[in-house]
mmCIF file of C-alpha atoms in Angstrom:
data_model
loop_
_atom_site.group_PDB
_atom_site.id
_atom_site.type_symbol
_atom_site.label_atom_id
_atom_site.label_comp_id
_atom_site.label_asym_id
_atom_site.label_seq_id
_atom_site.Cartn_x
_atom_site.Cartn_y
_atom_site.Cartn_z
ATOM 1 C CA MET N 1184 33.515 22.390 -75.104
ATOM 2 C CA VAL N 1185 33.319 18.624 -74.665
ATOM 3 C CA ALA N 1186 29.959 16.863 -74.719
ATOM 4 C CA PRO N 1187 29.143 14.668 -71.729
ATOM 5 C CA PRO N 1188 29.754 10.969 -72.441
ATOM 6 C CA HIS N 1189 26.066 10.027 -72.163
ATOM 7 C CA THR N 1190 25.197 12.202 -75.159
ATOM 8 C CA LEU N 1191 27.622 10.269 -77.355
ATOM 9 C CA ASP N 1192 26.131 6.834 -76.570
ATOM 10 C CA SER N 1193 24.025 6.621 -79.718
ATOM 11 C CA ARG N 1194 25.930 8.950 -82.002
ATOM 12 C CA GLN N 1195 26.159 8.108 -85.651
ATOM 13 C CA ALA N 1196 29.633 6.790 -86.417
ATOM 14 C CA LEU N 1197 29.256 6.324 -90.174
ATOM 15 C CA ALA N 1198 26.640 6.672 -92.899
ATOM 16 C CA VAL N 1199 26.966 5.513 -96.489
ATOM 17 C CA ASN N 1200 24.610 5.164 -99.436
ATOM 18 C CA LEU N 1201 25.036 2.123 -101.682
ATOM 19 C CA GLN N 1202 23.486 1.552 -105.073
ATOM 20 C CA PHE N 1203 23.179 -2.171 -105.729
ATOM 21 C CA THR N 1204 21.545 -2.031 -109.179
ATOM 22 C CA ARG N 1205 20.621 0.767 -111.571
ATOM 23 C CA GLY N 1206 17.653 1.577 -113.723
ATOM 24 C CA ARG N 1207 13.982 2.093 -113.201
ATOM 25 C CA HIS N 1208 13.773 -0.843 -110.827
ATOM 26 C CA GLY N 1209 17.132 -0.390 -109.146
ATOM 27 C CA ALA N 1210 17.919 -1.193 -105.549
ATOM 28 C CA ALA N 1211 19.846 0.896 -103.041
ATOM 29 C CA ALA N 1212 20.473 1.105 -99.316
ATOM 30 C CA ARG N 1213 21.474 3.637 -96.714
ATOM 31 C CA ILE N 1214 23.699 2.114 -94.082
ATOM 32 C CA GLU N 1215 24.329 3.803 -90.760
ATOM 33 C CA LEU N 1216 26.580 2.570 -87.987
ATOM 34 C CA HIS N 1217 25.821 3.754 -84.470
ATOM 35 C CA ASP N 1218 28.114 3.133 -81.516
ATOM 36 C CA ARG N 1219 25.925 2.403 -78.500
ATOM 37 C CA PRO N 1220 26.685 1.050 -75.037
ATOM 38 C CA GLU N 1221 25.171 -2.304 -76.119
ATOM 39 C CA GLY N 1222 27.511 -2.497 -79.115
ATOM 40 C CA ARG N 1223 27.619 -1.283 -82.675
ATOM 41 C CA LEU N 1224 24.207 -1.014 -84.331
ATOM 42 C CA ALA N 1225 23.978 -1.164 -88.126
ATOM 43 C CA THR N 1226 20.816 0.134 -89.739
ATOM 44 C CA VAL N 1227 20.270 -0.895 -93.346
ATOM 45 C CA ALA N 1228 17.406 0.929 -95.048
ATOM 46 C CA LEU N 1229 16.605 -0.803 -98.345
ATOM 47 C CA CYS N 1230 14.788 0.932 -101.168
ATOM 48 C CA GLY N 1231 13.708 0.053 -104.677
ATOM 49 C CA TRP N 1232 13.398 -3.402 -106.192
ATOM 50 C CA VAL N 1233 15.624 -6.277 -105.038
ATOM 51 C CA ASP N 1234 16.471 -8.806 -107.714
ATOM 52 C CA LEU N 1235 19.100 -11.557 -107.599
ATOM 53 C CA PRO N 1236 22.159 -9.327 -108.321
ATOM 54 C CA ALA N 1237 21.024 -6.780 -105.712
ATOM 55 C CA GLY N 1238 20.264 -9.566 -103.269
ATOM 56 C CA ARG N 1239 23.776 -10.947 -103.561
ATOM 57 C CA ARG N 1240 25.228 -7.522 -102.808
ATOM 58 C CA ILE N 1241 22.908 -7.154 -99.813
ATOM 59 C CA GLU N 1242 24.067 -10.537 -98.483
ATOM 60 C CA GLN N 1243 27.683 -9.396 -98.848
ATOM 61 C CA THR N 1244 26.848 -6.140 -97.072
ATOM 62 C CA PHE N 1245 25.532 -8.084 -94.058
ATOM 63 C CA GLU N 1246 28.749 -10.138 -93.987
ATOM 64 C CA ASP N 1247 30.852 -6.966 -94.190
ATOM 65 C CA LEU N 1248 28.915 -5.341 -91.341
ATOM 66 C CA ALA N 1249 29.488 -8.371 -89.113
ATOM 67 C CA ALA N 1250 33.195 -8.306 -89.983
ATOM 68 C CA ARG N 1251 33.327 -4.628 -88.993
ATOM 69 C CA GLY N 1252 32.009 -5.284 -85.514
ATOM 70 C CA ALA N 1253 28.273 -4.671 -85.848
ATOM 71 C CA SER N 1254 26.508 -6.666 -83.142
ATOM 72 C CA GLN N 1255 22.973 -5.543 -83.970
ATOM 73 C CA LEU N 1256 21.352 -5.241 -87.386
ATOM 74 C CA LEU N 1257 18.171 -3.334 -88.084
ATOM 75 C CA LEU N 1258 16.793 -3.946 -91.569
ATOM 76 C CA ASP N 1259 14.367 -1.165 -92.492
ATOM 77 C CA CYS N 1260 12.148 -2.168 -95.440
ATOM 78 C CA SER N 1261 9.808 0.823 -95.345
ATOM 79 C CA GLN N 1262 11.132 2.114 -98.700
ATOM 80 C CA LEU N 1263 11.480 -1.335 -100.297
ATOM 81 C CA ARG N 1264 8.973 -1.680 -103.131
ATOM 82 C CA HIS N 1265 9.571 -5.253 -104.310
ATOM 83 C CA ILE N 1266 11.788 -8.257 -103.726
ATOM 84 C CA ASP N 1267 12.042 -11.200 -106.101
ATOM 85 C CA TYR N 1268 10.253 -14.027 -104.292
ATOM 86 C CA ARG N 1269 13.219 -16.318 -105.043
ATOM 87 C CA MET N 1270 15.446 -13.891 -103.137
ATOM 88 C CA VAL N 1271 13.375 -13.927 -99.921
ATOM 89 C CA PRO N 1272 14.774 -17.208 -98.500
ATOM 90 C CA ARG N 1273 18.327 -16.077 -99.310
ATOM 91 C CA LEU N 1274 17.777 -12.748 -97.570
ATOM 92 C CA VAL N 1275 16.362 -14.455 -94.481
ATOM 93 C CA GLU N 1276 19.259 -16.930 -94.452
ATOM 94 C CA ALA N 1277 21.713 -14.004 -94.624
ATOM 95 C CA LEU N 1278 19.970 -12.461 -91.597
ATOM 96 C CA VAL N 1279 20.208 -15.765 -89.712
ATOM 97 C CA ARG N 1280 23.931 -15.985 -90.557
ATOM 98 C CA PHE N 1281 24.458 -12.439 -89.273
ATOM 99 C CA GLU N 1282 22.640 -13.286 -86.068
ATOM 100 C CA SER N 1283 24.621 -16.467 -85.460
ATOM 101 C CA ARG N 1284 27.927 -14.738 -86.225
ATOM 102 C CA ALA N 1285 27.495 -11.283 -84.767
ATOM 103 C CA GLY N 1286 24.390 -10.674 -82.688
ATOM 104 C CA SER N 1287 20.742 -9.706 -82.998
ATOM 105 C CA VAL N 1288 18.537 -8.821 -85.956
ATOM 106 C CA ALA N 1289 15.261 -6.929 -86.311
ATOM 107 C CA VAL N 1290 13.221 -6.199 -89.426
ATOM 108 C CA CYS N 1291 10.791 -3.318 -89.699
ATOM 109 C CA GLY N 1292 8.652 -1.525 -92.235
ATOM 110 C CA LEU N 1293 7.380 -4.509 -94.234
ATOM 111 C CA SER N 1294 4.377 -3.483 -96.291
ATOM 112 C CA ARG N 1295 1.435 -5.850 -96.562
ATOM 113 C CA TYR N 1296 2.673 -6.801 -100.043
ATOM 114 C CA LEU N 1297 6.205 -7.586 -98.820
ATOM 115 C CA HIS N 1298 4.880 -9.451 -95.800
ATOM 116 C CA ASP N 1299 2.828 -11.607 -98.201
ATOM 117 C CA LEU N 1300 5.970 -12.355 -100.242
ATOM 118 C CA PHE N 1301 7.790 -13.464 -97.075
ATOM 119 C CA ARG N 1302 4.770 -15.536 -96.035
ATOM 120 C CA LEU N 1303 4.425 -17.199 -99.454
ATOM 121 C CA SER N 1304 8.139 -18.038 -99.353
ATOM 122 C CA GLY N 1305 7.659 -19.693 -95.959
ATOM 123 C CA CYS N 1306 10.004 -17.235 -94.254
ATOM 124 C CA ASP N 1307 7.711 -15.002 -92.220
ATOM 125 C CA GLY N 1308 8.092 -17.143 -89.085
ATOM 126 C CA HIS N 1309 11.851 -16.531 -89.084
ATOM 127 C CA LEU N 1310 11.614 -12.762 -88.687
ATOM 128 C CA HIS N 1311 11.402 -10.614 -85.596
ATOM 129 C CA GLU N 1312 9.329 -7.741 -86.922
ATOM 130 C CA TRP N 1313 8.897 -4.263 -85.508
ATOM 131 C CA PRO N 1314 6.459 -1.662 -86.836
ATOM 132 C CA SER N 1315 9.098 1.027 -87.395
ATOM 133 C CA ALA N 1316 12.801 1.753 -87.146
ATOM 134 C CA ALA N 1317 12.077 4.571 -84.685
ATOM 135 C CA GLU N 1318 10.480 2.097 -82.278
ATOM 136 C CA VAL N 1319 13.524 -0.187 -82.410
ATOM 137 C CA LEU N 1320 15.970 2.681 -81.972
ATOM 138 C CA ALA N 1321 14.004 4.021 -79.004
ATOM 139 C CA THR N 1322 14.413 0.837 -76.975
ATOM 140 C CA ALA N 1323 16.813 1.257 -74.080
ATOM 141 C CA GLN N 1324 18.993 -1.800 -74.632
ATOM 142 C CA GLY N 1325 18.582 -2.434 -78.340
ATOM 143 C CA PHE N 1326 16.412 -5.320 -79.442
ATOM 144 C CA PRO N 1327 16.224 -8.871 -78.194
ATOM 145 C CA ARG N 1328 18.641 -11.558 -79.298
ATOM 146 C CA GLY N 1329 17.375 -14.675 -81.021
ATOM 147 C CA SER N 1330 15.070 -12.814 -83.348
ATOM 148 C CA ALA N 1331 15.794 -14.156 -86.835
ATOM 149 C CA SER N 1332 16.118 -17.860 -86.235
#
């Protein structure tokens, strides 16, 4: 039996778990690629503590996703516990680069603590925030362009 084409519009094409750093305060991410009518959506769910080495690997991950045809990036920070404040501007710049190269960006799940870190780094005005990943994924046409710059 073949599924009707409309049921395959948002199917998951690939999922991978990456461990950026190890130890008690390690950082990891779950990356999912979804092929949708609007283009390929990459969800990156960060967890743990992001330090400089983890941040560099996250930046490279964004570059790799753009090179693999992702036109939308959803960064889910709901499981992120901490990010080195020096890494915040680099992370935001990596999101801006993705947006200018590939498409649109949305960030969701920032805790009050993380939002304060972004604000103190002067980067909170550069983010298009959503309350949850589910809300972004439920939108009919993805999320708006021009969100990270």
